[in-house]
PDB file of C-alpha atoms in Angstrom:
ATOM      1  CA  MET A   1     -51.346  -9.648 -10.720  1.00 70.00           C
ATOM      2  CA  GLY A   2     -48.041  -8.031 -11.132  1.00 89.00           C
ATOM      3  CA  LEU A   3     -44.608  -9.077 -10.789  1.00 94.00           C
ATOM      4  CA  ASN A   4     -42.702  -7.207  -8.254  1.00 95.00           C
ATOM      5  CA  VAL A   5     -39.160  -7.219  -7.195  1.00 97.00           C
ATOM      6  CA  ILE A   6     -38.730  -6.263  -3.683  1.00 96.00           C
ATOM      7  CA  ALA A   7     -35.277  -4.869  -2.478  1.00 94.00           C
ATOM      8  CA  LEU A   8     -34.739  -5.011   1.282  1.00 91.00           C
ATOM      9  CA  GLY A   9     -31.872  -3.348   2.826  1.00 84.00           C
ATOM     10  CA  GLY A  10     -29.647  -5.086   5.405  1.00 83.00           C
ATOM     11  CA  ASN A  11     -29.353  -2.241   7.601  1.00 77.00           C
ATOM     12  CA  ALA A  12     -33.143  -2.435   7.831  1.00 79.00           C
ATOM     13  CA  ILE A  13     -32.705  -6.077   9.189  1.00 84.00           C
ATOM     14  CA  LEU A  14     -29.922  -5.343  11.460  1.00 81.00           C
ATOM     15  CA  ASP A  15     -31.902  -2.347  12.934  1.00 72.00           C
ATOM     16  CA  LYS A  16     -31.386  -2.445  16.808  1.00 77.00           C
ATOM     17  CA  ILE A  17     -30.329  -5.832  18.216  1.00 82.00           C
ATOM     18  CA  PRO A  18     -27.591  -7.506  16.240  1.00 84.00           C
ATOM     19  CA  THR A  19     -28.090 -10.986  17.539  1.00 88.00           C
ATOM     20  CA  ASP A  20     -29.394 -13.410  14.992  1.00 88.00           C
ATOM     21  CA  GLU A  21     -32.698 -13.464  17.056  1.00 91.00           C
ATOM     22  CA  GLY A  22     -32.858  -9.728  16.991  1.00 88.00           C
ATOM     23  CA  GLN A  23     -32.460  -9.729  13.184  1.00 89.00           C
ATOM     24  CA  LYS A  24     -34.771 -12.525  12.903  1.00 90.00           C
ATOM     25  CA  GLY A  25     -37.467 -10.680  14.596  1.00 89.00           C
ATOM     26  CA  VAL A  26     -37.275  -7.852  12.142  1.00 88.00           C
ATOM     27  CA  VAL A  27     -37.312 -10.270   9.380  1.00 91.00           C
ATOM     28  CA  ARG A  28     -40.874 -11.843  10.826  1.00 92.00           C
ATOM     29  CA  LYS A  29     -42.227  -8.442  10.802  1.00 89.00           C
ATOM     30  CA  VAL A  30     -41.071  -8.005   7.078  1.00 90.00           C
ATOM     31  CA  ALA A  31     -42.513 -11.451   6.362  1.00 93.00           C
ATOM     32  CA  SER A  32     -45.966 -10.536   7.777  1.00 92.00           C
ATOM     33  CA  ASP A  33     -45.827  -7.252   5.350  1.00 90.00           C
ATOM     34  CA  ILE A  34     -44.831  -9.445   2.072  1.00 93.00           C
ATOM     35  CA  ILE A  35     -47.533 -11.969   2.933  1.00 94.00           C
ATOM     36  CA  GLU A  36     -50.202  -9.174   2.980  1.00 91.00           C
ATOM     37  CA  PHE A  37     -48.746  -7.671  -0.200  1.00 91.00           C
ATOM     38  CA  ILE A  38     -49.196 -11.025  -1.692  1.00 93.00           C
ATOM     39  CA  GLU A  39     -52.830 -11.525  -0.480  1.00 93.00           C
ATOM     40  CA  LEU A  40     -53.413  -8.505  -2.599  1.00 89.00           C
ATOM     41  CA  GLY A  41     -52.860 -10.507  -5.733  1.00 91.00           C
ATOM     42  CA  GLU A  42     -49.183  -9.454  -6.089  1.00 93.00           C
ATOM     43  CA  GLN A  43     -46.149 -11.811  -7.067  1.00 95.00           C
ATOM     44  CA  VAL A  44     -42.790 -11.036  -5.394  1.00 96.00           C
ATOM     45  CA  VAL A  45     -39.149 -11.967  -5.718  1.00 97.00           C
ATOM     46  CA  ILE A  46     -37.228 -10.837  -2.626  1.00 97.00           C
ATOM     47  CA  CYS A  47     -33.748  -9.409  -2.553  1.00 96.00           C
ATOM     48  CA  HIS A  48     -31.799  -8.125   0.341  1.00 94.00           C
ATOM     49  CA  GLY A  49     -28.873  -6.542   1.362  1.00 90.00           C
ATOM     50  CA  ASN A  50     -26.204  -7.683   3.724  1.00 89.00           C
ATOM     51  CA  GLY A  51     -23.526  -4.956   4.209  1.00 85.00           C
ATOM     52  CA  PRO A  52     -23.649  -4.614   7.970  1.00 84.00           C
ATOM     53  CA  GLN A  53     -23.729  -8.403   8.412  1.00 89.00           C
ATOM     54  CA  VAL A  54     -20.725  -9.087   6.206  1.00 89.00           C
ATOM     55  CA  GLY A  55     -18.947  -6.301   8.377  1.00 84.00           C
ATOM     56  CA  ASN A  56     -19.741  -8.131  11.662  1.00 87.00           C
ATOM     57  CA  LEU A  57     -18.706 -11.612  10.126  1.00 91.00           C
ATOM     58  CA  LEU A  58     -15.456 -10.180   9.221  1.00 87.00           C
ATOM     59  CA  ILE A  59     -14.874  -8.589  12.690  1.00 84.00           C
ATOM     60  CA  GLN A  60     -15.797 -12.126  14.219  1.00 91.00           C
ATOM     61  CA  GLN A  61     -13.099 -13.788  11.902  1.00 91.00           C
ATOM     62  CA  LYS A  62     -10.560 -11.298  12.601  1.00 86.00           C
ATOM     63  CA  ALA A  63     -11.052 -12.036  16.407  1.00 88.00           C
ATOM     64  CA  GLY A  64     -10.467 -15.956  15.862  1.00 91.00           C
ATOM     65  CA  ASP A  65      -8.122 -15.611  12.804  1.00 89.00           C
ATOM     66  CA  SER A  66      -5.199 -18.069  13.034  1.00 92.00           C
ATOM     67  CA  GLU A  67      -3.342 -20.448  10.714  1.00 92.00           C
ATOM     68  CA  LYS A  68      -5.857 -23.246  11.588  1.00 93.00           C
ATOM     69  CA  THR A  69      -8.966 -21.033  11.306  1.00 93.00           C
ATOM     70  CA  PRO A  70      -7.936 -18.230   9.029  1.00 93.00           C
ATOM     71  CA  MET A  71     -10.239 -15.696   7.609  1.00 90.00           C
ATOM     72  CA  MET A  72     -12.440 -16.270   4.792  1.00 92.00           C
ATOM     73  CA  LYS A  73     -12.017 -14.308   1.332  1.00 92.00           C
ATOM     74  CA  LEU A  74     -14.919 -11.762   0.781  1.00 92.00           C
ATOM     75  CA  ASP A  75     -16.651 -13.501  -1.779  1.00 94.00           C
ATOM     76  CA  SER A  76     -17.156 -16.448   0.666  1.00 95.00           C
ATOM     77  CA  ASN A  77     -18.194 -14.134   3.552  1.00 94.00           C
ATOM     78  CA  VAL A  78     -20.934 -12.720   1.155  1.00 95.00           C
ATOM     79  CA  ALA A  79     -22.169 -16.281   0.119  1.00 96.00           C
ATOM     80  CA  MET A  80     -22.322 -17.044   3.966  1.00 96.00           C
ATOM     81  CA  THR A  81     -24.575 -13.952   4.754  1.00 95.00           C
ATOM     82  CA  GLU A  82     -26.710 -14.564   1.787  1.00 96.00           C
ATOM     83  CA  GLY A  83     -27.306 -17.866   2.948  1.00 96.00           C
ATOM     84  CA  SER A  84     -28.007 -17.057   6.493  1.00 96.00           C
ATOM     85  CA  ILE A  85     -30.261 -14.037   5.676  1.00 96.00           C
ATOM     86  CA  GLY A  86     -32.039 -16.031   2.945  1.00 97.00           C
ATOM     87  CA  TYR A  87     -32.747 -18.677   5.631  1.00 97.00           C
ATOM     88  CA  TRP A  88     -33.990 -16.084   7.956  1.00 96.00           C
ATOM     89  CA  ILE A  89     -36.667 -14.726   5.337  1.00 96.00           C
ATOM     90  CA  GLN A  90     -37.423 -18.201   4.088  1.00 97.00           C
ATOM     91  CA  GLN A  91     -38.452 -19.438   7.287  1.00 97.00           C
ATOM     92  CA  ALA A  92     -40.445 -16.362   8.535  1.00 97.00           C
ATOM     93  CA  ILE A  93     -42.314 -16.701   5.194  1.00 97.00           C
ATOM     94  CA  GLN A  94     -43.109 -20.107   5.645  1.00 97.00           C
ATOM     95  CA  ASN A  95     -44.386 -19.604   9.056  1.00 97.00           C
ATOM     96  CA  GLU A  96     -46.323 -16.618   7.945  1.00 96.00           C
ATOM     97  CA  LEU A  97     -48.091 -18.646   5.227  1.00 97.00           C
ATOM     98  CA  GLN A  98     -48.955 -21.521   7.621  1.00 97.00           C
ATOM     99  CA  LYS A  99     -50.422 -19.134   9.865  1.00 96.00           C
ATOM    100  CA  ARG A 100     -52.689 -17.845   7.119  1.00 96.00           C
ATOM    101  CA  ASN A 101     -53.334 -21.383   5.772  1.00 96.00           C
ATOM    102  CA  MET A 102     -51.857 -20.147   2.311  1.00 95.00           C
ATOM    103  CA  HIS A 103     -50.251 -22.834   0.379  1.00 94.00           C
ATOM    104  CA  LYS A 104     -47.331 -21.348  -1.262  1.00 95.00           C
ATOM    105  CA  ASN A 105     -43.817 -22.663  -1.883  1.00 97.00           C
ATOM    106  CA  VAL A 106     -40.650 -20.409  -1.030  1.00 97.00           C
ATOM    107  CA  VAL A 107     -36.924 -20.789  -1.592  1.00 98.00           C
ATOM    108  CA  SER A 108     -33.638 -19.053  -1.368  1.00 97.00           C
ATOM    109  CA  VAL A 109     -31.288 -19.363  -4.377  1.00 98.00           C
ATOM    110  CA  ILE A 110     -27.408 -18.584  -3.673  1.00 97.00           C
ATOM    111  CA  THR A 111     -26.994 -16.199  -6.371  1.00 98.00           C
ATOM    112  CA  GLN A 112     -23.700 -15.595  -8.362  1.00 98.00           C
ATOM    113  CA  VAL A 113     -23.498 -12.121  -9.999  1.00 98.00           C
ATOM    114  CA  GLU A 114     -20.847 -11.756 -12.925  1.00 97.00           C
ATOM    115  CA  VAL A 115     -19.079  -8.375 -12.927  1.00 97.00           C
ATOM    116  CA  ASP A 116     -16.493  -7.079 -15.346  1.00 95.00           C
ATOM    117  CA  ALA A 117     -13.039  -7.974 -14.226  1.00 92.00           C
ATOM    118  CA  ASN A 118     -11.998  -4.563 -15.882  1.00 93.00           C
ATOM    119  CA  ASP A 119     -14.714  -2.444 -14.231  1.00 94.00           C
ATOM    120  CA  PRO A 120     -13.110   1.199 -13.184  1.00 94.00           C
ATOM    121  CA  SER A 121     -13.918   0.592  -9.543  1.00 92.00           C
ATOM    122  CA  PHE A 122     -11.218  -2.042  -9.303  1.00 92.00           C
ATOM    123  CA  GLU A 123      -8.593   0.548 -10.187  1.00 91.00           C
ATOM    124  CA  THR A 124      -9.929   2.960  -7.678  1.00 88.00           C
ATOM    125  CA  PRO A 125     -11.690   1.088  -4.626  1.00 88.00           C
ATOM    126  CA  THR A 126     -13.518   3.168  -2.322  1.00 82.00           C
ATOM    127  CA  LYS A 127     -16.106   0.929  -0.432  1.00 82.00           C
ATOM    128  CA  PRO A 128     -14.732   0.405   3.194  1.00 83.00           C
ATOM    129  CA  ILE A 129     -15.605  -2.769   4.739  1.00 81.00           C
ATOM    130  CA  GLY A 130     -14.757  -4.878   7.948  1.00 77.00           C
ATOM    131  CA  PRO A 131     -12.834  -4.318  10.982  1.00 78.00           C
ATOM    132  CA  PHE A 132     -10.669  -1.260  11.762  1.00 82.00           C
ATOM    133  CA  TYR A 133      -6.963  -1.638  12.082  1.00 87.00           C
ATOM    134  CA  THR A 134      -4.128   0.566  13.354  1.00 90.00           C
ATOM    135  CA  SER A 135      -1.909   2.223  11.056  1.00 90.00           C
ATOM    136  CA  GLU A 136       0.988  -0.324  11.711  1.00 91.00           C
ATOM    137  CA  GLU A 137      -1.462  -3.174  11.059  1.00 90.00           C
ATOM    138  CA  ALA A 138      -2.891  -1.643   7.723  1.00 89.00           C
ATOM    139  CA  LYS A 139       0.660  -0.851   6.617  1.00 92.00           C
ATOM    140  CA  ARG A 140       1.843  -4.566   7.231  1.00 91.00           C
ATOM    141  CA  LYS A 141      -1.307  -5.971   5.234  1.00 88.00           C
ATOM    142  CA  MET A 142      -0.762  -3.843   2.250  1.00 90.00           C
ATOM    143  CA  ALA A 143       2.947  -4.739   2.233  1.00 92.00           C
ATOM    144  CA  ASN A 144       1.665  -8.508   2.255  1.00 88.00           C
ATOM    145  CA  GLY A 145      -0.194  -7.621  -0.889  1.00 85.00           C
ATOM    146  CA  ASP A 146      -3.597  -7.765   0.892  1.00 84.00           C
ATOM    147  CA  GLY A 147      -5.466  -5.193  -0.854  1.00 85.00           C
ATOM    148  CA  LEU A 148      -5.566  -1.378   0.041  1.00 89.00           C
ATOM    149  CA  TYR A 149      -6.344   0.190   3.418  1.00 90.00           C
ATOM    150  CA  GLN A 150      -7.507   3.620   4.227  1.00 89.00           C
ATOM    151  CA  GLU A 151      -8.234   5.906   7.402  1.00 87.00           C
ATOM    152  CA  ASP A 152     -11.973   6.123   8.011  1.00 80.00           C
ATOM    153  CA  SER A 153     -13.290   9.052   9.870  1.00 70.00           C
ATOM    154  CA  GLY A 154     -10.683   8.926  12.643  1.00 79.00           C
ATOM    155  CA  ARG A 155     -11.637   5.553  13.786  1.00 78.00           C
ATOM    156  CA  GLY A 156      -8.856   3.481  12.284  1.00 87.00           C
ATOM    157  CA  TYR A 157      -8.014   1.903   9.082  1.00 88.00           C
ATOM    158  CA  ARG A 158     -10.289  -0.339   6.996  1.00 86.00           C
ATOM    159  CA  LYS A 159     -10.085  -2.128   3.915  1.00 86.00           C
ATOM    160  CA  VAL A 160     -11.324  -0.599   0.966  1.00 87.00           C
ATOM    161  CA  ILE A 161     -12.695  -2.629  -2.014  1.00 89.00           C
ATOM    162  CA  ALA A 162     -14.435  -2.234  -5.503  1.00 91.00           C
ATOM    163  CA  SER A 163     -18.178  -1.838  -5.836  1.00 91.00           C
ATOM    164  CA  PRO A 164     -18.558  -2.871  -9.802  1.00 94.00           C
ATOM    165  CA  LYS A 165     -21.699  -2.902 -11.713  1.00 93.00           C
ATOM    166  CA  PRO A 166     -23.634  -6.146 -12.081  1.00 94.00           C
ATOM    167  CA  LYS A 167     -23.253  -7.573 -15.796  1.00 95.00           C
ATOM    168  CA  ARG A 168     -25.233 -11.118 -15.666  1.00 95.00           C
ATOM    169  CA  ILE A 169     -27.095 -12.853 -13.147  1.00 97.00           C
ATOM    170  CA  ILE A 170     -25.559 -16.450 -13.283  1.00 97.00           C
ATOM    171  CA  GLU A 171     -28.696 -18.013 -12.116  1.00 97.00           C
ATOM    172  CA  LYS A 172     -31.057 -16.181 -14.048  1.00 95.00           C
ATOM    173  CA  GLU A 173     -32.870 -19.021 -15.787  1.00 96.00           C
ATOM    174  CA  ALA A 174     -33.193 -21.098 -12.480  1.00 97.00           C
ATOM    175  CA  ILE A 175     -34.905 -17.898 -10.931  1.00 97.00           C
ATOM    176  CA  LEU A 176     -37.206 -17.369 -13.854  1.00 95.00           C
ATOM    177  CA  SER A 177     -38.437 -20.991 -13.568  1.00 96.00           C
ATOM    178  CA  LEU A 178     -39.171 -20.648  -9.768  1.00 97.00           C
ATOM    179  CA  VAL A 179     -41.006 -17.237 -10.847  1.00 95.00           C
ATOM    180  CA  ASP A 180     -42.824 -19.131 -13.667  1.00 95.00           C
ATOM    181  CA  ALA A 181     -43.750 -21.891 -11.240  1.00 96.00           C
ATOM    182  CA  GLY A 182     -45.459 -19.321  -8.718  1.00 94.00           C
ATOM    183  CA  ILE A 183     -42.789 -19.909  -6.037  1.00 97.00           C
ATOM    184  CA  ILE A 184     -41.577 -17.143  -3.807  1.00 97.00           C
ATOM    185  CA  THR A 185     -38.232 -16.529  -4.439  1.00 98.00           C
ATOM    186  CA  ILE A 186     -35.426 -14.941  -2.491  1.00 98.00           C
ATOM    187  CA  CYS A 187     -32.248 -14.159  -4.345  1.00 97.00           C
ATOM    188  CA  VAL A 188     -29.514 -11.938  -5.560  1.00 97.00           C
ATOM    189  CA  GLY A 189     -28.687 -11.327  -1.769  1.00 95.00           C
ATOM    190  CA  GLY A 190     -26.167  -8.686  -0.669  1.00 93.00           C
ATOM    191  CA  GLY A 191     -26.204  -7.937  -4.490  1.00 94.00           C
ATOM    192  CA  GLY A 192     -25.084 -11.209  -5.221  1.00 97.00           C
ATOM    193  CA  ILE A 193     -21.809 -13.032  -5.123  1.00 97.00           C
ATOM    194  CA  PRO A 194     -19.347 -11.212  -7.446  1.00 97.00           C
ATOM    195  CA  VAL A 195     -17.606 -13.572  -9.927  1.00 97.00           C
ATOM    196  CA  ALA A 196     -15.634 -12.713 -12.919  1.00 96.00           C
ATOM    197  CA  LYS A 197     -14.124 -15.340 -15.549  1.00 94.00           C
ATOM    198  CA  ASN A 198     -10.535 -16.076 -15.210  1.00 92.00           C
ATOM    199  CA  ALA A 199      -8.115 -16.575 -17.872  1.00 91.00           C
ATOM    200  CA  LEU A 200      -9.458 -20.239 -18.350  1.00 94.00           C
ATOM    201  CA  GLY A 201     -12.845 -18.796 -18.940  1.00 92.00           C
ATOM    202  CA  GLU A 202     -14.163 -20.201 -15.534  1.00 96.00           C
ATOM    203  CA  PHE A 203     -15.986 -18.149 -12.991  1.00 96.00           C
ATOM    204  CA  GLU A 204     -14.003 -17.352  -9.518  1.00 96.00           C
ATOM    205  CA  GLY A 205     -15.055 -15.106  -6.800  1.00 96.00           C
ATOM    206  CA  VAL A 206     -13.468 -11.325  -6.798  1.00 95.00           C
ATOM    207  CA  GLU A 207     -12.925  -9.193  -3.854  1.00 91.00           C
ATOM    208  CA  ALA A 208     -15.639  -6.734  -4.150  1.00 93.00           C
ATOM    209  CA  VAL A 209     -19.355  -5.939  -3.267  1.00 92.00           C
ATOM    210  CA  ILE A 210     -22.221  -5.165  -5.347  1.00 93.00           C
ATOM    211  CA  ASP A 211     -24.551  -2.552  -4.641  1.00 90.00           C
ATOM    212  CA  LYS A 212     -27.850  -4.394  -3.680  1.00 90.00           C
ATOM    213  CA  ASP A 213     -30.258  -1.741  -5.297  1.00 91.00           C
ATOM    214  CA  LEU A 214     -28.194  -1.996  -8.649  1.00 92.00           C
ATOM    215  CA  SER A 215     -28.644  -5.755  -8.606  1.00 94.00           C
ATOM    216  CA  ALA A 216     -32.354  -5.863  -7.593  1.00 95.00           C
ATOM    217  CA  ASN A 217     -32.706  -3.371 -10.766  1.00 94.00           C
ATOM    218  CA  HIS A 218     -30.816  -5.848 -12.953  1.00 94.00           C
ATOM    219  CA  LEU A 219     -32.674  -8.525 -11.875  1.00 96.00           C
ATOM    220  CA  ALA A 220     -36.134  -6.720 -12.310  1.00 95.00           C
ATOM    221  CA  LYS A 221     -35.358  -6.067 -15.803  1.00 94.00           C
ATOM    222  CA  GLU A 222     -33.983  -9.642 -16.551  1.00 92.00           C
ATOM    223  CA  ILE A 223     -37.142 -11.257 -15.439  1.00 93.00           C
ATOM    224  CA  ASN A 224     -39.425  -8.471 -17.001  1.00 92.00           C
ATOM    225  CA  ALA A 225     -40.868  -7.379 -13.640  1.00 95.00           C
ATOM    226  CA  ASP A 226     -43.794  -4.634 -13.466  1.00 94.00           C
ATOM    227  CA  ARG A 227     -42.508  -3.055 -10.344  1.00 95.00           C
ATOM    228  CA  LEU A 228     -39.263  -2.368  -8.517  1.00 96.00           C
ATOM    229  CA  ILE A 229     -39.883  -1.795  -4.903  1.00 95.00           C
ATOM    230  CA  ILE A 230     -36.886  -0.471  -2.855  1.00 94.00           C
ATOM    231  CA  LEU A 231     -37.639  -0.592   0.884  1.00 90.00           C
ATOM    232  CA  THR A 232     -35.751   1.990   3.055  1.00 85.00           C
ATOM    233  CA  GLY A 233     -36.088   3.539   6.405  1.00 79.00           C
ATOM    234  CA  VAL A 234     -38.455   6.426   5.290  1.00 84.00           C
ATOM    235  CA  ASP A 235     -42.107   6.006   3.964  1.00 89.00           C
ATOM    236  CA  ASN A 236     -41.165   8.486   1.078  1.00 90.00           C
ATOM    237  CA  ILE A 237     -38.066  10.645  -0.305  1.00 91.00           C
ATOM    238  CA  TYR A 238     -37.583  14.001   0.362  1.00 91.00           C
ATOM    239  CA  ILE A 239     -35.878  17.164  -1.203  1.00 91.00           C
ATOM    240  CA  ASN A 240     -34.158  19.705   1.082  1.00 90.00           C
ATOM    241  CA  TYR A 241     -34.069  16.917   3.535  1.00 84.00           C
ATOM    242  CA  ASN A 242     -34.077  17.960   7.250  1.00 82.00           C
ATOM    243  CA  GLN A 243     -34.262  21.605   6.367  1.00 87.00           C
ATOM    244  CA  PRO A 244     -37.093  24.156   6.795  1.00 88.00           C
ATOM    245  CA  ASN A 245     -38.295  23.825   3.240  1.00 90.00           C
ATOM    246  CA  GLN A 246     -38.242  19.784   3.305  1.00 88.00           C
ATOM    247  CA  LYS A 247     -40.787  18.458   0.802  1.00 93.00           C
ATOM    248  CA  LYS A 248     -42.043  14.961   0.496  1.00 92.00           C
ATOM    249  CA  LEU A 249     -41.913  13.618  -3.008  1.00 93.00           C
ATOM    250  CA  GLU A 250     -44.972  11.201  -4.041  1.00 93.00           C
ATOM    251  CA  LYS A 251     -44.800  11.085  -7.906  1.00 92.00           C
ATOM    252  CA  LEU A 252     -41.729  11.779  -9.716  1.00 92.00           C
ATOM    253  CA  THR A 253     -41.201  11.573 -13.636  1.00 93.00           C
ATOM    254  CA  ILE A 254     -37.524  10.577 -14.943  1.00 94.00           C
ATOM    255  CA  GLY A 255     -36.816  14.116 -15.785  1.00 93.00           C
ATOM    256  CA  GLU A 256     -37.559  15.364 -12.434  1.00 94.00           C
ATOM    257  CA  ALA A 257     -35.730  12.703 -10.592  1.00 93.00           C
ATOM    258  CA  LYS A 258     -32.769  13.546 -12.832  1.00 94.00           C
ATOM    259  CA  GLN A 259     -32.964  17.275 -12.155  1.00 94.00           C
ATOM    260  CA  TYR A 260     -32.925  16.599  -8.349  1.00 91.00           C
ATOM    261  CA  ILE A 261     -29.778  14.476  -8.800  1.00 93.00           C
ATOM    262  CA  GLN A 262     -28.138  17.424 -10.465  1.00 92.00           C
ATOM    263  CA  GLU A 263     -29.167  19.507  -7.486  1.00 92.00           C
ATOM    264  CA  ASP A 264     -27.309  16.814  -5.131  1.00 91.00           C
ATOM    265  CA  GLN A 265     -30.675  16.317  -3.463  1.00 92.00           C
ATOM    266  CA  PHE A 266     -29.996  12.587  -2.734  1.00 87.00           C
ATOM    267  CA  PRO A 267     -26.833  11.405  -0.667  1.00 81.00           C
ATOM    268  CA  PRO A 268     -24.353   9.331  -2.736  1.00 76.00           C
ATOM    269  CA  GLY A 269     -24.211   6.579   0.258  1.00 66.00           C
ATOM    270  CA  SER A 270     -27.913   6.305   0.732  1.00 74.00           C
ATOM    271  CA  MET A 271     -30.507   7.495  -1.366  1.00 87.00           C
ATOM    272  CA  LEU A 272     -28.773   8.506  -4.614  1.00 87.00           C
ATOM    273  CA  PRO A 273     -28.309   4.677  -5.839  1.00 84.00           C
ATOM    274  CA  LYS A 274     -31.916   4.008  -4.857  1.00 90.00           C
ATOM    275  CA  VAL A 275     -33.166   6.728  -7.207  1.00 93.00           C
ATOM    276  CA  GLU A 276     -30.732   5.894 -10.012  1.00 92.00           C
ATOM    277  CA  SER A 277     -31.857   2.140  -9.890  1.00 91.00           C
ATOM    278  CA  ALA A 278     -35.328   3.270 -10.037  1.00 94.00           C
ATOM    279  CA  ILE A 279     -34.623   5.510 -13.014  1.00 94.00           C
ATOM    280  CA  ASP A 280     -33.004   2.977 -14.860  1.00 93.00           C
ATOM    281  CA  PHE A 281     -35.576   0.479 -14.404  1.00 95.00           C
ATOM    282  CA  VAL A 282     -38.491   2.462 -15.389  1.00 94.00           C
ATOM    283  CA  GLN A 283     -37.005   4.354 -18.415  1.00 90.00           C
ATOM    284  CA  GLU A 284     -37.338   1.406 -20.888  1.00 79.00           C
ATOM    285  CA  SER A 285     -40.877   0.874 -20.521  1.00 79.00           C
ATOM    286  CA  ARG A 286     -43.813   2.901 -19.869  1.00 79.00           C
ATOM    287  CA  LYS A 287     -45.686   0.011 -18.047  1.00 86.00           C
ATOM    288  CA  ARG A 288     -43.172  -0.210 -15.369  1.00 91.00           C
ATOM    289  CA  GLU A 289     -42.923   2.003 -12.106  1.00 93.00           C
ATOM    290  CA  ALA A 290     -40.543   2.048  -9.206  1.00 95.00           C
ATOM    291  CA  VAL A 291     -41.397   2.402  -5.670  1.00 95.00           C
ATOM    292  CA  ILE A 292     -39.226   3.786  -2.731  1.00 94.00           C
ATOM    293  CA  THR A 293     -40.953   3.625   0.653  1.00 91.00           C
ATOM    294  CA  SER A 294     -40.626   1.787   4.018  1.00 87.00           C
ATOM    295  CA  ILE A 295     -41.096  -1.670   4.850  1.00 82.00           C
ATOM    296  CA  GLU A 296     -44.372  -0.896   6.955  1.00 82.00           C
ATOM    297  CA  ASN A 297     -45.677   0.603   3.936  1.00 83.00           C
ATOM    298  CA  LEU A 298     -45.371  -2.346   1.588  1.00 82.00           C
ATOM    299  CA  SER A 299     -49.278  -3.540   1.748  1.00 78.00           C
ATOM    300  CA  ASN A 300     -50.098  -0.057   0.947  1.00 82.00           C
ATOM    301  CA  ILE A 301     -48.347   0.374  -2.051  1.00 83.00           C
ATOM    302  CA  VAL A 302     -51.360  -0.787  -4.495  1.00 78.00           C
ATOM    303  CA  GLU A 303     -52.964   2.024  -2.857  1.00 81.00           C
ATOM    304  CA  GLY A 304     -50.493   4.482  -4.093  1.00 80.00           C
ATOM    305  CA  PHE A 305     -48.317   5.123  -1.057  1.00 84.00           C
ATOM    306  CA  GLY A 306     -44.491   5.693  -1.163  1.00 90.00           C
ATOM    307  CA  THR A 307     -42.647   7.846  -3.623  1.00 93.00           C
ATOM    308  CA  ARG A 308     -43.253   6.431  -7.147  1.00 93.00           C
ATOM    309  CA  ILE A 309     -41.057   7.022 -10.095  1.00 93.00           C
ATOM    310  CA  VAL A 310     -42.697   6.569 -13.500  1.00 90.00           C
ATOM    311  CA  CYS A 311     -41.808   7.069 -17.033  1.00 84.00           C
TER     312      CYS A 311
END
């Protein structure tokens, strides 16, 4: 039996129907696939994204923003969506276990991830998030010290924030205890709640988001997982994507993957961080592998499906 860290994207959950019931429907299908994978003798820790869910929550808060019901800071919004999506996954897995008469425990952990307060991304924030504002609204917010706003593809102005690298998973020991006890664990949702130490040495939330795949990779290394599985919208990754000479990739060495990165084969906003996380995970041990594939292919991974990155 291998220990697997599964990274599930927030966009995969918020696929077509943005209601909570619509997203729960997607999660129920994912839960079924995860349990089929567990039935093969595999152990899993589940991470998930929350980008579109945080964006929607910020838009909702903007609509009701007032002195008595002010918008929450970003770290609290990350925590709220980590909790709600974790709840959906937890409940769906519990129901699926019951259907199959399997006796396992499942739990969600609200996870904080420490970042460096001096991470270079804080100097040059680039990650757009949340609602759109007019030029005048954006200027007013910046004048009031509410961060940096930039024009986004002709649709208006959005806040741009830092995306620092994860340094340490605060709840690592608790997660390890759960894994050792054989409990299906959902954690590091949305890349984790970004926190940093203040002048007193205390943790406090920071205005940032952490890439989910980077945090999943960090977690997989911390708990010494055998496999990092990054679930996305396609069965395999490709080079020359959507071109006449498009080629499906089934197995990649680290050297081949790095070469394709140099050739700009992987888009920076989507596949590139997934491939970089996979490389970082496997290069420390020949026993590790990373797999990038679709949700539907999860139960076929043991048979060799998906794009595999090996040492």
